Short mmCIF file of C-alpha atoms and ligand atoms in Angstrom, two decimals:
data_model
loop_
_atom_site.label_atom_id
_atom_site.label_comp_id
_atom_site.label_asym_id
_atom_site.label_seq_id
_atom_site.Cartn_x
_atom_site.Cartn_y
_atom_site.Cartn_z
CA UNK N 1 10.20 11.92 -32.78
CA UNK N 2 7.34 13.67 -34.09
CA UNK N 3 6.88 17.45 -33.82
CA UNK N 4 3.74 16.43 -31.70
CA UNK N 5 6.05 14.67 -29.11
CA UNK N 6 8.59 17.79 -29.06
CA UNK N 7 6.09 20.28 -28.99
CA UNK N 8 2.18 19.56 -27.53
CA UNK N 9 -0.53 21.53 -27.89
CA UNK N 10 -3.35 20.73 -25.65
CA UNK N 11 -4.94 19.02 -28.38
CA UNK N 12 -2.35 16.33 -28.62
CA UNK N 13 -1.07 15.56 -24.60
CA UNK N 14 -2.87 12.16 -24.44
CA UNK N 15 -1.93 11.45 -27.56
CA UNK N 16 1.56 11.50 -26.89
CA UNK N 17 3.36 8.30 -26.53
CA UNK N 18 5.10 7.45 -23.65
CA UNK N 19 7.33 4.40 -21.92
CA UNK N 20 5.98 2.19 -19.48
CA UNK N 21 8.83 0.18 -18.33
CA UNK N 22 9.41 -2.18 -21.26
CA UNK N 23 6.50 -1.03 -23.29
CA UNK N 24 6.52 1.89 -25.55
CA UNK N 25 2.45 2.51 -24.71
CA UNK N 26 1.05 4.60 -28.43
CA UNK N 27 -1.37 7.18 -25.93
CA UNK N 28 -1.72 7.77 -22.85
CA UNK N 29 -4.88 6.68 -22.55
CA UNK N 30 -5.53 3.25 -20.13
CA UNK N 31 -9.01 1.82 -20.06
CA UNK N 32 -9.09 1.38 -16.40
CA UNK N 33 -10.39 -1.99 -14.65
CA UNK N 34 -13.98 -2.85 -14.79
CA UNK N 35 -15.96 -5.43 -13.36
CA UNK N 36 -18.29 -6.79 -16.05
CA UNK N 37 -19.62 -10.11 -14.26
CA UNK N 38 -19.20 -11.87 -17.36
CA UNK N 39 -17.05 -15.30 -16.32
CA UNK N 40 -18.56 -18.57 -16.29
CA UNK N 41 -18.38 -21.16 -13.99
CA UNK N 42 -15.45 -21.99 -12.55
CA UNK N 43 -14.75 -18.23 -12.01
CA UNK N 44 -13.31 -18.99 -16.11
CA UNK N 45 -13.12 -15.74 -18.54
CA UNK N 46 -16.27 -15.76 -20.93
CA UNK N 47 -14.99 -16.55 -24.43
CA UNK N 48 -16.65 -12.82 -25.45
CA UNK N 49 -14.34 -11.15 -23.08
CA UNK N 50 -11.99 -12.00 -26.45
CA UNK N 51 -13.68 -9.83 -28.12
CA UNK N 52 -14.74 -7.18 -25.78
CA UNK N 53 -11.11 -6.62 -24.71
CA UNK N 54 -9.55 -6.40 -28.46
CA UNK N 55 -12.05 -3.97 -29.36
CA UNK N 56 -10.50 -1.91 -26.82
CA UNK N 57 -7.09 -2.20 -27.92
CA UNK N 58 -6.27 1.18 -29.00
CA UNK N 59 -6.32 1.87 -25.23
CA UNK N 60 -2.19 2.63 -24.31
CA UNK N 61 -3.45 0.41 -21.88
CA UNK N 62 -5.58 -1.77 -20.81
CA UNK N 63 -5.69 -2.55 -17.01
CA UNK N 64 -7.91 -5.84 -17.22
CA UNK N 65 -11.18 -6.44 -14.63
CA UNK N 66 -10.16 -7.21 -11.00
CA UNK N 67 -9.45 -11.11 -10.69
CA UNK N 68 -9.70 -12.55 -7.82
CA UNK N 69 -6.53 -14.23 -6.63
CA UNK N 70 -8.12 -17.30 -5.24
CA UNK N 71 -11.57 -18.82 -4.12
CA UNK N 72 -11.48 -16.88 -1.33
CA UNK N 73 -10.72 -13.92 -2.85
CA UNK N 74 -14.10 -13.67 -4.54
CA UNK N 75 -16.82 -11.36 -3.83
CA UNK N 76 -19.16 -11.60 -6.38
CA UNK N 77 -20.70 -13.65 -8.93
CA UNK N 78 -19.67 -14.30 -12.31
CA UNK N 79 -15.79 -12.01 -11.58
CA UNK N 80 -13.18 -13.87 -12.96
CA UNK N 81 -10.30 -15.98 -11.15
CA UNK N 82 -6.65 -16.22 -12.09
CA UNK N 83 -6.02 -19.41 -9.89
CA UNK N 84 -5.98 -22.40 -12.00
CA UNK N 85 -5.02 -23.58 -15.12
CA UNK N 86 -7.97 -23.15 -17.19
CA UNK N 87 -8.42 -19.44 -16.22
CA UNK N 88 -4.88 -18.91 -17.21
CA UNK N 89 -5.35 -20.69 -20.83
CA UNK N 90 -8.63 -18.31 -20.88
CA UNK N 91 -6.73 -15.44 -20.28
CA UNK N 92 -4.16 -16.04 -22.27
CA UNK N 93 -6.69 -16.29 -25.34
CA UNK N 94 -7.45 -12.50 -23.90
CA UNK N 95 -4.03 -11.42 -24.02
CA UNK N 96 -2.99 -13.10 -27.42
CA UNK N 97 -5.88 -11.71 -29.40
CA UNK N 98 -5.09 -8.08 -27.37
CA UNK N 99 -1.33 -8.51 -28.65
CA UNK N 100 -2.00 -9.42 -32.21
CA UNK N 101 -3.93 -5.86 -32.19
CA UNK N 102 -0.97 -4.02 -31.11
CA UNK N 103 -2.44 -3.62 -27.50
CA UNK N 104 -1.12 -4.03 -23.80
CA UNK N 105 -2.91 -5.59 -20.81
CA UNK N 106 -2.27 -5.84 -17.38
CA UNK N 107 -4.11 -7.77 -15.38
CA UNK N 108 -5.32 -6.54 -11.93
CA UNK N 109 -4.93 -8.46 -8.71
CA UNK N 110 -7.56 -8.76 -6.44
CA UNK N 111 -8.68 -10.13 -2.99
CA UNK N 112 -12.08 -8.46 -1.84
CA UNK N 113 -11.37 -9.38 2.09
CA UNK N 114 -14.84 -8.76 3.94
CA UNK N 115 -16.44 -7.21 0.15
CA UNK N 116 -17.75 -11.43 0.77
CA UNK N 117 -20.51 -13.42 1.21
CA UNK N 118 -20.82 -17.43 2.55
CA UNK N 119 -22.20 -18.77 -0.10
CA UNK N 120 -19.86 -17.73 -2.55
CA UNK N 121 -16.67 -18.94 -0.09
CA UNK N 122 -15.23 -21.85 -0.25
CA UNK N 123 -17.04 -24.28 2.31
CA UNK N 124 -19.23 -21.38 2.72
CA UNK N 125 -16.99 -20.38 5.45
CA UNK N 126 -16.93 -16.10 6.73
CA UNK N 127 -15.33 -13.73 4.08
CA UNK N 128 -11.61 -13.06 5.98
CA UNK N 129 -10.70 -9.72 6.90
CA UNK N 130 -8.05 -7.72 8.80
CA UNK N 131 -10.76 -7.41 12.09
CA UNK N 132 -14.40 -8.92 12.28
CA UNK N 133 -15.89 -5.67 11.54
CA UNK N 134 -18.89 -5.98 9.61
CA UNK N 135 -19.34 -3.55 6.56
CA UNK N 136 -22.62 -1.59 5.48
CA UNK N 137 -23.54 -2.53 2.30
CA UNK N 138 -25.35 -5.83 0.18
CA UNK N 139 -23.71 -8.78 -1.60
CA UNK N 140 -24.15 -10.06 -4.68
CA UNK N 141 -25.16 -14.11 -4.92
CA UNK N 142 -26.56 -15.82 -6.82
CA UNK N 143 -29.89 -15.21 -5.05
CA UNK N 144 -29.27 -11.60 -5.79
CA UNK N 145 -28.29 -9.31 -3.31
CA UNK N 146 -28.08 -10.01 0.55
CA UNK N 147 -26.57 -7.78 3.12
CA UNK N 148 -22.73 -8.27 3.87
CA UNK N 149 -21.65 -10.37 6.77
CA UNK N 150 -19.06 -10.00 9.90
CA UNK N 151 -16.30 -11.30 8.66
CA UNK N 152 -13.42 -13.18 10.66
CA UNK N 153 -10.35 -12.13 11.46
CA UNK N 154 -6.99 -13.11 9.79
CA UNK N 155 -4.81 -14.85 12.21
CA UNK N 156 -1.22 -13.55 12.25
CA UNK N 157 0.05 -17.03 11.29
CA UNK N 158 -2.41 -16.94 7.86
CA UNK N 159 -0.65 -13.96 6.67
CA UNK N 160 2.26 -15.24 5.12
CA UNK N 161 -0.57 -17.38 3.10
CA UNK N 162 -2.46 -14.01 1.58
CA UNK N 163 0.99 -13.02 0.27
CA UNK N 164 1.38 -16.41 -1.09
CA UNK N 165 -1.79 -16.38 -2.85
CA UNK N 166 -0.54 -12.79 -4.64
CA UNK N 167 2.79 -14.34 -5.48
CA UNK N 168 0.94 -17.03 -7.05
CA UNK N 169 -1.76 -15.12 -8.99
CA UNK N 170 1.32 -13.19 -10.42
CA UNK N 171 3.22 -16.25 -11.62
CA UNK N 172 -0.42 -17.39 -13.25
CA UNK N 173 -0.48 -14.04 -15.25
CA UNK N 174 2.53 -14.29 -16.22
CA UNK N 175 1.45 -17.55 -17.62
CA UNK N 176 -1.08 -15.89 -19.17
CA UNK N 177 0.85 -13.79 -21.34
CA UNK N 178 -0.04 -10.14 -19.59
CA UNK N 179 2.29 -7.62 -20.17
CA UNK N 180 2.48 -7.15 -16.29
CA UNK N 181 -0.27 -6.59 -13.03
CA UNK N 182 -1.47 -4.31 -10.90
CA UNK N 183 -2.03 -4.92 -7.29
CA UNK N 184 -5.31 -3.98 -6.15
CA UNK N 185 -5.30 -1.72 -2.80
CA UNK N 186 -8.23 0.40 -3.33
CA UNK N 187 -11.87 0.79 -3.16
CA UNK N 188 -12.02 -1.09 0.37
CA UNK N 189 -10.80 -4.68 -0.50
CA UNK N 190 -8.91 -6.29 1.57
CA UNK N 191 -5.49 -4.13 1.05
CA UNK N 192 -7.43 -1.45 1.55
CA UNK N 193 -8.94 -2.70 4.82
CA UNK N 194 -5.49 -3.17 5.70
CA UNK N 195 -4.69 -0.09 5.64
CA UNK N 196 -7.34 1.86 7.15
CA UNK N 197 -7.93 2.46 10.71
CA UNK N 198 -12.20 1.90 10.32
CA UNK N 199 -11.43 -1.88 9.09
CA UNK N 200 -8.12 -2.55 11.08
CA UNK N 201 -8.18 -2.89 14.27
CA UNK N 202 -5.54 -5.59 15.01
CA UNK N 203 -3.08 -5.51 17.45
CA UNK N 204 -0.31 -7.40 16.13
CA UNK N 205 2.14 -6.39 13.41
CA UNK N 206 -0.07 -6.00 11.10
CA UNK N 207 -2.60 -3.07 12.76
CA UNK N 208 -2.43 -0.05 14.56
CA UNK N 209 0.67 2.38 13.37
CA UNK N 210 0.55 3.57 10.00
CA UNK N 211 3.72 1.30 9.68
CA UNK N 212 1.61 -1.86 10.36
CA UNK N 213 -1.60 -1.15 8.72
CA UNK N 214 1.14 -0.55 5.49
CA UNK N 215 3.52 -3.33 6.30
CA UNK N 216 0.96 -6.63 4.27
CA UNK N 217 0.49 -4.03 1.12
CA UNK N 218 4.50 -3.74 1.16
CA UNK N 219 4.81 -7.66 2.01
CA UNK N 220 2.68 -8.73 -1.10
CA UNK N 221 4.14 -6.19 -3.54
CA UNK N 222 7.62 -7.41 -2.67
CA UNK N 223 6.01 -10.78 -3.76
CA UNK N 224 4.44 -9.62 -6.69
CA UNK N 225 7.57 -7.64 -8.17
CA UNK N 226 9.74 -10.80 -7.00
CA UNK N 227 7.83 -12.82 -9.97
CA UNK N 228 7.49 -9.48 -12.16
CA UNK N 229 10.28 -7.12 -11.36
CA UNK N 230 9.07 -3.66 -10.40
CA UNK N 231 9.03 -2.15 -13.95
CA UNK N 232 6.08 -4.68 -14.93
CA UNK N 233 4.07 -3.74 -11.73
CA UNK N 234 1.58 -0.96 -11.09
CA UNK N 235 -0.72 0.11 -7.51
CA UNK N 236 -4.14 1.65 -7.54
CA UNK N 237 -5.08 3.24 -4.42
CA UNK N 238 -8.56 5.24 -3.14
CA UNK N 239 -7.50 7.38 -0.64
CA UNK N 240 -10.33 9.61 -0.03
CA UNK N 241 -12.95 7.00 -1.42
CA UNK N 242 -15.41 5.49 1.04
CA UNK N 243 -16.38 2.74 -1.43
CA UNK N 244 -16.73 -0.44 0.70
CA UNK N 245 -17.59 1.15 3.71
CA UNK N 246 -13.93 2.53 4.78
CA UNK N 247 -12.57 5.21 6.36
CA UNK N 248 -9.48 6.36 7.85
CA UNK N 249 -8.66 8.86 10.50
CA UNK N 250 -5.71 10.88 9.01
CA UNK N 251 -5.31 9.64 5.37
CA UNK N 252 -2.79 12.09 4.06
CA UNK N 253 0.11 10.73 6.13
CA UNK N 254 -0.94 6.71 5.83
CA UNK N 255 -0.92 7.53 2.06
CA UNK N 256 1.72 9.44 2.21
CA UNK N 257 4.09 6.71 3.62
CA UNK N 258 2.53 4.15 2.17
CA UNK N 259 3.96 5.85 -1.38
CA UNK N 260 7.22 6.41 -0.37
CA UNK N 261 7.60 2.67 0.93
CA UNK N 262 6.41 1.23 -2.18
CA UNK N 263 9.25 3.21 -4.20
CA UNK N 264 11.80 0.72 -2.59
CA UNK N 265 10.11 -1.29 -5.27
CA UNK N 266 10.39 0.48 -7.79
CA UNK N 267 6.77 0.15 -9.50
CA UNK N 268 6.18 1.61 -12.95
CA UNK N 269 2.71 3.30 -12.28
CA UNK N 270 0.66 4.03 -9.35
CA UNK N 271 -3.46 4.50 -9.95
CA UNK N 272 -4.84 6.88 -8.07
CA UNK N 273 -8.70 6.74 -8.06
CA UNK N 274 -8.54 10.74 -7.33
CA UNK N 275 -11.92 11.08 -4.50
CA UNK N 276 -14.91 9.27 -4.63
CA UNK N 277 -14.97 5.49 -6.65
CA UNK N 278 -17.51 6.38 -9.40
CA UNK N 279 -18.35 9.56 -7.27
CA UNK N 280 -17.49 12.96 -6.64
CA UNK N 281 -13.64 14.51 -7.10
CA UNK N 282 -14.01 16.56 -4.52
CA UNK N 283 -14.15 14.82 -1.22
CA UNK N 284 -14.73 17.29 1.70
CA UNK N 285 -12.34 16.87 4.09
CA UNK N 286 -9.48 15.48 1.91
CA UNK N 287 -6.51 16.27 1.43
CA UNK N 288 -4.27 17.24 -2.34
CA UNK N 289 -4.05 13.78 -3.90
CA UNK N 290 -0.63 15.32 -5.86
CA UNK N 291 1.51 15.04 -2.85
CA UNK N 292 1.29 11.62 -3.69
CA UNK N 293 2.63 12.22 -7.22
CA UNK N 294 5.46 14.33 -5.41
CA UNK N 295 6.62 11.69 -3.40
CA UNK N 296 5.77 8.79 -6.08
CA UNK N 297 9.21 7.74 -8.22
CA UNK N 298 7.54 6.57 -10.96
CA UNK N 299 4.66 7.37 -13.45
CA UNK N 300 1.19 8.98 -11.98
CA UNK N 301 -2.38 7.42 -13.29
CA UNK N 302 -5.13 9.75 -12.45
CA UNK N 303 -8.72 8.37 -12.70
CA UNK N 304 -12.19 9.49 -11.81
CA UNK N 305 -14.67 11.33 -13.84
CA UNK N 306 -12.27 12.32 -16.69
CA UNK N 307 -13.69 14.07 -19.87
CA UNK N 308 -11.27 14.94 -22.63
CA UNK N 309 -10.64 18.21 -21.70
CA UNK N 310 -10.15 17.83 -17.75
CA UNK N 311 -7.52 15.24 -19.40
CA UNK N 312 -5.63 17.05 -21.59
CA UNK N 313 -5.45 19.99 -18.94
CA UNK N 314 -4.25 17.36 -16.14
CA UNK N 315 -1.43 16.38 -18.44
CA UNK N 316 -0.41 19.99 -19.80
CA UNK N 317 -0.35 20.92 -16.02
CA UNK N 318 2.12 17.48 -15.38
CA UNK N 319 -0.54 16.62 -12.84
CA UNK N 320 -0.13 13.02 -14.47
CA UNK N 321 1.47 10.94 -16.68
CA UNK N 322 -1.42 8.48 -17.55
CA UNK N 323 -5.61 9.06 -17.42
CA UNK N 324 -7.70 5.96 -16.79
CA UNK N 325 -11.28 5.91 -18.44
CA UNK N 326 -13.13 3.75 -17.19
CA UNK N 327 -17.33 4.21 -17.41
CA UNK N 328 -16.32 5.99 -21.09
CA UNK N 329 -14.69 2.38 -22.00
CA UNK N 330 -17.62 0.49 -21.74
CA UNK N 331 -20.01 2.40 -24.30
CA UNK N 332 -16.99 3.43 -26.41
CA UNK N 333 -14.64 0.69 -27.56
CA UNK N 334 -13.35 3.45 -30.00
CA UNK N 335 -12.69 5.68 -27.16
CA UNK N 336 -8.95 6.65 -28.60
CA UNK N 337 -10.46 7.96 -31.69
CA UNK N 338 -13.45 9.49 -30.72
CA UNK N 339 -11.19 11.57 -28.27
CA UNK N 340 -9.10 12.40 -31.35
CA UNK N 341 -11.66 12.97 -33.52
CA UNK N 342 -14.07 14.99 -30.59
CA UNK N 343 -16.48 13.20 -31.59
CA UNK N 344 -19.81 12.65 -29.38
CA UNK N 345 -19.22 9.93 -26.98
CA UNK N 346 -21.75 7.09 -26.19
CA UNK N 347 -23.81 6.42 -23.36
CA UNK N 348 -23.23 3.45 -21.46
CA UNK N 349 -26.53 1.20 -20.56
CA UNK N 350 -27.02 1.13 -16.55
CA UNK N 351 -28.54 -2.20 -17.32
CA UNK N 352 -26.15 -4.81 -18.93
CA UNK N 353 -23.34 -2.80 -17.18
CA UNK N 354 -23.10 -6.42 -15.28
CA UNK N 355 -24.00 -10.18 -15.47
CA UNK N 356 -25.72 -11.21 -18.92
CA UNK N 357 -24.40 -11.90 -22.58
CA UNK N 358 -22.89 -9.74 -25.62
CA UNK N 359 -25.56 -7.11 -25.16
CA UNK N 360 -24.12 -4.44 -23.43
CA UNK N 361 -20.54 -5.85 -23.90
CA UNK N 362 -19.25 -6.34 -27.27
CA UNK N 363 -22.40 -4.78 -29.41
CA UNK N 364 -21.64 -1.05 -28.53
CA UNK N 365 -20.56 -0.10 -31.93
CA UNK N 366 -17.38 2.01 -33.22
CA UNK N 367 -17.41 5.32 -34.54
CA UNK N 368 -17.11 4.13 -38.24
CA UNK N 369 -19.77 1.04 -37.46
CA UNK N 370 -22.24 3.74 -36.13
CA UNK N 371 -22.07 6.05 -39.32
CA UNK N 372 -21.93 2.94 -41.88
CA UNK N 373 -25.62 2.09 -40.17
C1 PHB O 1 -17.48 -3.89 -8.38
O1 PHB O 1 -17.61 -5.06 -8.72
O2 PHB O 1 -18.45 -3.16 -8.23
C2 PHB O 1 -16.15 -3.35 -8.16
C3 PHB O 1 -15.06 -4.16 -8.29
C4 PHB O 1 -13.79 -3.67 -8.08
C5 PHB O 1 -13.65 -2.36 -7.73
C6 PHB O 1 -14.72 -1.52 -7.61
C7 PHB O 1 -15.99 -2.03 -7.82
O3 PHB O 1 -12.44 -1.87 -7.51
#
């Protein structure tokens, strides 16, 4: 053990290396999932997403883009699948090249629910959803964007088959070669419109009590950890986010529940996107996102807004285990060792953030590649 490891300073807390299940993780710094709109057709990795990912591997983790889990799981353009065979040789391309760096990367699991559009559905049939509530908002086609529509409902008897299309998506990243996935049940996708009392308004098992709105997150993480075992499995949540056009009614004690259920499973992190997605920390109204961490067994990932500093304090106060960067990621491939170092970080370009080529993607240089210029 090094003295840093006995004995932090508040210098050195995300430094520190800690255990994540199986893996010994060198930081505790994850690059947190990012939608980059980068996959060809066939919903099939781009071959730069090689590169863009192993330049990140100095991340303690890297928590891969949101996947979709099947056709229907898509919501935009260009995102990634993890449903056939030739995503899963794609990825696994990813995930070597990541691994002969020294890196980790989960993969994150992802059905988008009503976040659809027609044309981008398979038989350009309705996005599904837990009610046929339509949200507020625009989709993204290929046309560009057009504004969301009502979705349909889920039938009871199709539920079993959105926990089948988890279990499977795990079993194809495990193919893949990921070190292990997390399940996707923030940011108002369809988990997420599960549980919340704005999207859900079903009146069978799976709506109205907390207990129902909870029970399909529970039902397709005891899929997920059936093909990964729990110490290979993380959750991100959003529970004061309205990203997506959700809302619930009392979120403290859905959450709250929700938590404690999933520690039947064991799961080695949960992500907590702590207030607004991309937004403000402090939602009014909401409620203190640690008695989540409280009631959580395992490790705590906090993400939202993090500089270095608010970082290192979070961790010195044992507020968390593990920060996720994510916007700092994309202009910073370094972003380890310019946090070390304290060095200036880069601004990420609005612009290329998604769709398009290398620009924007793999040509933000390092620390060293910027000074040898
Ligand atoms: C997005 O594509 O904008 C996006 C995807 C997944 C998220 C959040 C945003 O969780």
């Amino acid at each position: 053990m090094t003295t840093e490891s006995s004995n932090p300073t508040i210098d050195s807390y995300l430094f520190e290396p800690v255990k994540l299940g199986p893996l010994s993780l060198p930081n505790r710094i994850v690059m947190a999932p990012l939608t980059r709109s980068r996959a060809k057709d066939g919903d099939v990795p781009s071959e730069i997403a090689i590169e863009y990912y192993t330049q990140r591997a100095t991340a303690g983790l890297i928590i891969a883009e949101a996947t979709q889990i099947s056709p229907q799981g898509k919501g935009y353009v260009f995102t990634p699948g993890i449903y056939n065979n030739a995503q899963v040789q794609a990825w696994k391309r990813i995930t070597d090249a990541v691994h002969a760096k020294g890196g980790h990367i989960f993969l994150q699991l992802w059905h988008v629910g009503r976040i659809s559009h027609p044309t981008i559905q398979p038989d350009n049939a309705l996005p599904v959803a837990p009610s046929a509530i339509k949200p507020e908002g625009q989709a993204y086609i290929d046309d560009g964007f057009v504004p969301l529509v009502t979705p349909r409902a889920l039938e009871t008897s199709e539920m079993a088959g959105i926990v089948e299309q988890y279990r499977t998506a795990a079993q194809h990243a495990k193919a893949a070669g990921f070190d292990g996935v997390e399940i996707h049940a923030a940011n108002g996708y369809l988990l997420d419109q599960f549980l919340r009392d704005k999207t859900n308004q079903r009146t069978d098992q799976y709506g109205g009590s907390i207990e129902n709105r909870v029970r399909l997150l529970l039902e397709v993480t005891e899929a997920v950890v059936g093909v990964w075992g729990g110490d290979r499995v993380g959750a991100r949540i959003s529970p004061l986010s309205g990203f997506g056009d959700i809302a619930d009614s009392n979120p403290e004690p859905l959450f709250t529940y929700a938590v404690k259920q999933l520690n039947a499973f064991k799961l080695i992190y949960l992500h907590v996107i702590e207030g607004e997605t991309g937004g403000t920390r402090d939602v009014p109204g909401g409620f203190d996102l640690q008695v989540l961490r409280r009631e959580f067994d395992g490790l705590f990932m906090a993400n939202n807004g993090y500089d270095k500093d608010l970082a290192q304090k979070t961790l010195a106060a044992k507020r968390a285990d593990l920060i996720a960067f994510g916007r700092p990621f994309i202009a910073n491939p370094d972003l380890v060792a310019r946090l070390k170092k304290g060095a200036t970080l880069a601004e990420l370009d609005g612009a290329t953030l998604y769709g398009g080529d290398a620009k924007g993607y793999t040509d933000y240089p390092s620390l060293e590649e910027e000074t040898a210029r």
